[in-house]
Amino acid sequence: MARNWIAAVFAPATMIMNRLRFGWKFALVGLVVLAVEGWLLGEFVLKVDGDLAQVRQEQAGRAVLQPLKRAIEAVQKHRGLTRALLTGDGAAAFKVREARAKVDEAFAALAEAEAPHAAALGLAGALEPMQAAWKDLAGAGTKYVTRENFRLHTDLVAALLAHGRAIGLGSGLTLDPEAASYFAGDLLVQRVLPLTETMGVLRASAAAAIARGSADADDAAEILSYAGQIRPALWQMRESALRAAAAAPEAMQAKVAATEAAATTVLAEVDQVLAGASGMKPGEFFAFATK
């Protein structure tokens, strides 16, 4: 029964082949083989083209993420110095002006890096609200009270972090099916950038407490809250880093260890600030915690 069914299916082909001369039979078989090979080659070319497009997207994402990281760090530094100035550290005034110029430069570099890739990454016009927010904040100088100034800076950093996540999604860095590439993108977008913000808030809060001479109850609660987030964030960063560093695990381990050691040193000094035993001036602590 099965044999009859197969014969019926191939009956038209059998009839054609029986009517053709030997040479034409070879030509027809060759054409069929070429057609199959052409289809397979076309599929291969499409796959390679898709992979190359994905690589280009990821390269565009990395090209934008580094200037974004510098912009975030510049805003964080300006926030900390401004808070120290508003809480009594008059020596920070000149440093605040310098930091403001650095933020201007960082935003200009970010805009320049993002412009060629904005449409491809789905980010057209996305940076403009953040540029406007910084312009308003910089124009106000130190007119805002301390907590309002701090909140506006923190809101701007939060917007920049969200922008980083959008870059990660738009470029495919945080969606890559290859494990090493995925964890490399995750390391920067989801681990390193948020960790810099946690450290930035902790640094600014502790420096402000030093400028006032002691940490009040609100300062202590804020400092302890952010200090408590550091070690879990370091653990998550270590996990992503080790998964991303399949090619050179020793080098990545060394970088992670250096970051952990630096964070531990800062946390130890924060404990001294809370105990009122820190011998550093606000500017000294800020510089120490920035390294």
Coordinates of N, CA and C in Angstrom, one line a residue, residues 136-272:
D136 N 18.7 73.4 32.7 CA 17.9 74.1 33.7 C 18.7 74.0 35.1
L137 N 19.2 72.8 35.4 CA 19.9 72.6 36.6 C 21.2 73.4 36.7
A138 N 21.9 73.4 35.6 CA 23.2 74.1 35.6 C 22.9 75.6 35.7
G139 N 21.8 76.1 35.0 CA 21.5 77.5 35.0 C 21.1 78.0 36.4
A140 N 20.5 77.1 37.2 CA 20.0 77.5 38.5 C 21.2 77.6 39.5
G141 N 22.3 77.0 39.1 CA 23.5 77.1 40.0 C 23.2 76.5 41.4
T142 N 23.3 77.2 42.4 CA 23.1 76.7 43.8 C 21.8 77.3 44.4
K143 N 20.9 77.7 43.5 CA 19.7 78.4 44.0 C 18.7 77.4 44.7
Y144 N 18.8 76.1 44.3 CA 17.9 75.2 45.0 C 18.4 74.9 46.4
V145 N 17.5 74.5 47.3 CA 18.0 74.1 48.6 C 18.6 72.7 48.5
T146 N 19.4 72.3 49.5 CA 20.2 71.2 49.4 C 19.5 69.9 48.9
R147 N 18.4 69.5 49.5 CA 17.7 68.3 49.2 C 17.1 68.4 47.8
E148 N 16.6 69.5 47.4 CA 16.0 69.7 46.1 C 17.0 69.6 45.0
N149 N 18.2 70.2 45.3 CA 19.3 70.1 44.3 C 19.7 68.7 44.2
F150 N 19.8 68.0 45.3 CA 20.3 66.6 45.2 C 19.2 65.7 44.5
R151 N 17.9 66.0 44.7 CA 16.9 65.2 44.1 C 16.9 65.4 42.5
L152 N 17.1 66.7 42.1 CA 17.1 67.0 40.7 C 18.3 66.3 40.0
H153 N 19.4 66.3 40.6 CA 20.6 65.6 40.1 C 20.3 64.1 40.0
T154 N 19.7 63.6 41.1 CA 19.5 62.1 41.1 C 18.4 61.7 40.1
D155 N 17.4 62.6 39.9 CA 16.4 62.3 38.8 C 17.1 62.3 37.4
L156 N 18.0 63.2 37.2 CA 18.7 63.2 35.9 C 19.6 62.0 35.7
V157 N 20.3 61.5 36.8 CA 21.1 60.3 36.7 C 20.1 59.1 36.4
A158 N 19.0 59.1 37.1 CA 18.0 58.0 36.8 C 17.6 58.0 35.4
A159 N 17.4 59.1 34.8 CA 17.0 59.2 33.4 C 18.1 58.7 32.5
L160 N 19.3 59.1 32.8 CA 20.5 58.6 32.0 C 20.7 57.1 32.2
L161 N 20.4 56.5 33.3 CA 20.5 55.1 33.5 C 19.4 54.4 32.7
A162 N 18.2 55.0 32.7 CA 17.1 54.4 31.8 C 17.5 54.5 30.4
H163 N 18.2 55.6 30.0 CA 18.7 55.7 28.6 C 19.7 54.6 28.3
G164 N 20.5 54.3 29.2 CA 21.5 53.2 29.0 C 20.8 51.9 28.8
R165 N 19.7 51.6 29.6 CA 19.0 50.4 29.4 C 18.3 50.3 28.0
A166 N 17.8 51.5 27.5 CA 17.2 51.6 26.2 C 18.3 51.3 25.1
I167 N 19.5 51.8 25.3 CA 20.6 51.6 24.4 C 20.9 50.1 24.4
G168 N 20.9 49.4 25.6 CA 21.2 48.0 25.6 C 20.2 47.2 24.9
L169 N 18.9 47.6 25.0 CA 17.8 46.9 24.3 C 17.9 47.2 22.8
G170 N 18.0 48.4 22.4 CA 18.0 48.8 21.0 C 19.2 48.2 20.3
S171 N 20.3 48.1 20.9 CA 21.5 47.5 20.2 C 21.5 46.0 20.3
G172 N 20.7 45.4 21.2 CA 20.7 44.0 21.3 C 21.8 43.5 22.3
L173 N 22.5 44.4 22.9 CA 23.6 44.0 23.9 C 23.0 43.2 25.0
T174 N 21.8 43.5 25.5 CA 21.2 42.8 26.6 C 20.2 41.8 26.2
L175 N 20.2 41.5 24.9 CA 19.3 40.5 24.3 C 20.1 39.4 23.6
D176 N 21.4 39.5 23.5 CA 22.2 38.6 22.7 C 22.0 37.1 23.2
P177 N 21.7 36.2 22.2 CA 21.6 34.8 22.6 C 22.9 34.1 23.0
E178 N 24.0 34.7 22.6 CA 25.3 34.1 23.0 C 25.6 34.6 24.4
A179 N 25.9 33.6 25.3 CA 26.0 33.9 26.7 C 27.0 34.9 27.1
A180 N 28.2 34.8 26.5 CA 29.3 35.7 26.8 C 29.0 37.1 26.4
S181 N 28.4 37.3 25.2 CA 28.0 38.6 24.8 C 26.9 39.2 25.6
Y182 N 25.9 38.4 26.0 CA 24.8 38.8 26.8 C 25.4 39.3 28.2
F183 N 26.2 38.5 28.8 CA 26.7 38.9 30.1 C 27.6 40.2 30.0
A184 N 28.3 40.3 28.9 CA 29.2 41.5 28.7 C 28.3 42.8 28.7
G185 N 27.2 42.7 27.9 CA 26.3 43.8 27.9 C 25.6 44.0 29.2
D186 N 25.2 42.9 29.9 CA 24.5 43.0 31.2 C 25.4 43.6 32.2
L187 N 26.7 43.3 32.1 CA 27.7 43.8 33.1 C 27.7 45.3 33.1
L188 N 27.8 45.9 31.9 CA 27.9 47.4 31.9 C 26.5 48.1 32.1
V189 N 25.5 47.6 31.5 CA 24.2 48.3 31.5 C 23.5 48.1 32.9
Q190 N 23.5 46.8 33.3 CA 22.7 46.5 34.5 C 23.5 46.4 35.8
R191 N 24.8 46.3 35.7 CA 25.6 46.2 36.9 C 26.5 47.4 37.2
V192 N 27.4 47.7 36.3 CA 28.4 48.7 36.5 C 27.7 50.1 36.7
L193 N 26.8 50.5 35.7 CA 26.2 51.8 35.8 C 25.4 52.0 37.0
P194 N 24.5 51.1 37.4 CA 23.8 51.2 38.7 C 24.7 51.3 39.9
L195 N 25.8 50.5 39.9 CA 26.7 50.5 41.0 C 27.4 51.9 41.1
T196 N 27.7 52.5 40.0 CA 28.3 53.8 40.1 C 27.4 54.8 40.7
E197 N 26.1 54.7 40.5 CA 25.1 55.6 41.1 C 25.0 55.3 42.6
T198 N 24.9 54.1 43.0 CA 24.9 53.8 44.4 C 26.1 54.4 45.1
M199 N 27.3 54.2 44.5 CA 28.5 54.7 45.1 C 28.5 56.2 45.1
G200 N 27.9 56.8 44.0 CA 27.8 58.3 43.9 C 27.0 58.9 45.0
V201 N 25.8 58.3 45.2 CA 24.9 58.8 46.3 C 25.6 58.7 47.7
L202 N 26.2 57.5 47.9 CA 26.9 57.3 49.2 C 28.0 58.3 49.4
R203 N 28.8 58.5 48.3 CA 29.9 59.5 48.4 C 29.4 60.9 48.7
A204 N 28.3 61.3 48.0 CA 27.8 62.7 48.2 C 27.2 62.9 49.6
S205 N 26.5 61.8 50.1 CA 25.9 61.9 51.4 C 26.9 62.0 52.5
A206 N 27.9 61.1 52.4 CA 29.0 61.1 53.4 C 29.8 62.4 53.4
A207 N 30.1 62.9 52.2 CA 30.8 64.2 52.1 C 30.0 65.3 52.7
A208 N 28.7 65.3 52.5 CA 27.9 66.4 53.1 C 27.9 66.3 54.6
A209 N 27.8 65.1 55.1 CA 27.9 64.9 56.6 C 29.2 65.4 57.2
I210 N 30.3 65.2 56.5 CA 31.6 65.7 56.9 C 31.6 67.2 56.9
A211 N 31.0 67.8 55.9 CA 30.9 69.3 55.7 C 30.1 69.9 56.9
R212 N 29.1 69.2 57.3 CA 28.3 69.7 58.5 C 28.9 69.4 59.8
G213 N 29.9 68.5 59.8 CA 30.5 68.2 61.1 C 30.1 66.9 61.7
S214 N 28.9 66.4 61.3 CA 28.4 65.2 61.8 C 27.2 64.7 61.0
A215 N 26.9 63.5 61.1 CA 25.7 62.9 60.4 C 24.5 62.9 61.3
D216 N 23.4 63.7 60.9 CA 22.2 63.6 61.7 C 21.5 62.3 61.4
A217 N 20.3 62.1 62.0 CA 19.6 60.9 61.8 C 19.2 60.6 60.4
D218 N 18.7 61.6 59.7 CA 18.4 61.4 58.2 C 19.6 61.1 57.4
D219 N 20.7 61.8 57.6 CA 21.9 61.5 56.9 C 22.4 60.0 57.2
A220 N 22.3 59.6 58.5 CA 22.8 58.3 58.8 C 21.9 57.2 58.2
A221 N 20.6 57.5 58.1 CA 19.7 56.5 57.5 C 20.0 56.4 56.0
E222 N 20.2 57.5 55.4 CA 20.5 57.5 53.9 C 21.8 56.8 53.6
I223 N 22.8 57.2 54.4 CA 24.1 56.6 54.2 C 24.1 55.1 54.4
L224 N 23.4 54.6 55.5 CA 23.4 53.2 55.8 C 22.6 52.5 54.7
S225 N 21.5 53.1 54.2 CA 20.7 52.5 53.1 C 21.5 52.2 51.9
Y226 N 22.3 53.2 51.5 CA 23.1 53.0 50.2 C 24.3 52.1 50.5
A227 N 24.9 52.2 51.7 CA 26.0 51.4 52.0 C 25.6 49.9 52.0
G228 N 24.4 49.6 52.4 CA 23.9 48.3 52.4 C 23.6 47.7 51.1
Q229 N 23.5 48.6 50.1 CA 23.3 48.1 48.7 C 24.6 47.8 47.9
I230 N 25.7 48.2 48.5 CA 27.0 48.1 47.8 C 27.4 46.6 47.6
R231 N 27.4 45.9 48.7 CA 28.0 44.5 48.6 C 27.1 43.6 47.8
P232 N 25.8 43.6 47.9 CA 25.0 42.8 46.9 C 25.2 43.2 45.5
A233 N 25.4 44.5 45.2 CA 25.7 45.0 43.9 C 27.0 44.5 43.4
L234 N 28.0 44.5 44.3 CA 29.4 43.9 43.9 C 29.3 42.4 43.6
W235 N 28.5 41.7 44.4 CA 28.3 40.3 44.1 C 27.7 40.0 42.7
Q236 N 26.7 40.8 42.4 CA 26.0 40.7 41.1 C 27.0 41.0 40.0
M237 N 27.8 42.1 40.2 CA 28.7 42.5 39.2 C 29.8 41.4 39.0
R238 N 30.2 40.7 40.1 CA 31.2 39.7 39.9 C 30.6 38.5 39.1
E239 N 29.4 38.1 39.4 CA 28.8 37.0 38.7 C 28.7 37.3 37.2
S240 N 28.2 38.5 36.8 CA 28.1 38.8 35.4 C 29.5 38.9 34.8
A241 N 30.5 39.5 35.5 CA 31.8 39.6 34.9 C 32.5 38.3 34.7
L242 N 32.3 37.3 35.6 CA 33.0 36.0 35.4 C 32.3 35.3 34.2
R243 N 31.0 35.5 34.0 CA 30.3 34.8 32.9 C 30.7 35.4 31.6
A244 N 31.0 36.7 31.6 CA 31.3 37.5 30.4 C 32.8 37.2 30.0
A245 N 33.6 36.8 30.9 CA 35.0 36.7 30.7 C 35.5 35.3 30.4
A246 N 34.8 34.6 29.5 CA 35.2 33.2 29.2 C 36.6 33.2 28.6
A247 N 36.9 34.2 27.8 CA 38.2 34.2 27.1 C 39.4 34.6 28.0
A248 N 39.1 35.5 28.9 CA 40.2 35.9 29.8 C 39.7 36.1 31.2
P249 N 39.4 35.0 31.9 CA 38.8 35.1 33.3 C 39.8 35.7 34.3
E250 N 41.1 35.4 34.1 CA 42.1 36.0 35.1 C 42.1 37.5 35.1
A251 N 42.1 38.1 33.9 CA 42.1 39.5 33.8 C 40.8 40.1 34.4
M252 N 39.7 39.5 34.1 CA 38.4 40.0 34.6 C 38.3 39.9 36.1
Q253 N 38.8 38.8 36.7 CA 38.9 38.6 38.1 C 39.7 39.6 38.8
A254 N 40.8 40.0 38.1 CA 41.7 41.0 38.7 C 41.0 42.4 38.8
K255 N 40.2 42.7 37.7 CA 39.5 44.0 37.7 C 38.4 44.0 38.8
V256 N 37.6 42.9 38.9 CA 36.6 42.8 39.9 C 37.2 42.9 41.3
A257 N 38.3 42.2 41.5 CA 38.9 42.2 42.8 C 39.3 43.7 43.2
A258 N 39.9 44.4 42.2 CA 40.3 45.8 42.4 C 39.1 46.6 42.8
T259 N 38.0 46.4 42.1 CA 36.8 47.2 42.3 C 36.2 46.9 43.7
E260 N 36.2 45.6 44.1 CA 35.7 45.3 45.4 C 36.6 45.8 46.5
A261 N 37.9 45.8 46.3 CA 38.9 46.3 47.3 C 38.7 47.8 47.5
A262 N 38.5 48.5 46.4 CA 38.3 50.0 46.5 C 37.0 50.3 47.2
A263 N 35.9 49.6 46.9 CA 34.6 49.8 47.5 C 34.7 49.5 49.0
T264 N 35.4 48.4 49.4 CA 35.6 48.0 50.8 C 36.3 49.1 51.5
T265 N 37.3 49.7 50.9 CA 38.0 50.8 51.6 C 37.1 52.0 51.8
V266 N 36.3 52.4 50.8 CA 35.3 53.5 50.9 C 34.3 53.2 52.1
L267 N 33.8 52.0 52.1 CA 32.8 51.6 53.1 C 33.4 51.7 54.5
A268 N 34.7 51.3 54.6 CA 35.3 51.5 56.0 C 35.4 52.9 56.4
E269 N 35.7 53.8 55.5 CA 35.8 55.2 55.8 C 34.4 55.8 56.1
V270 N 33.4 55.3 55.4 CA 32.0 55.7 55.7 C 31.6 55.4 57.1
D271 N 32.1 54.2 57.6 CA 31.8 53.8 59.0 C 32.4 54.9 59.9
Q272 N 33.6 55.4 59.6 CA 34.3 56.4 60.4 C 33.5 57.7 60.3

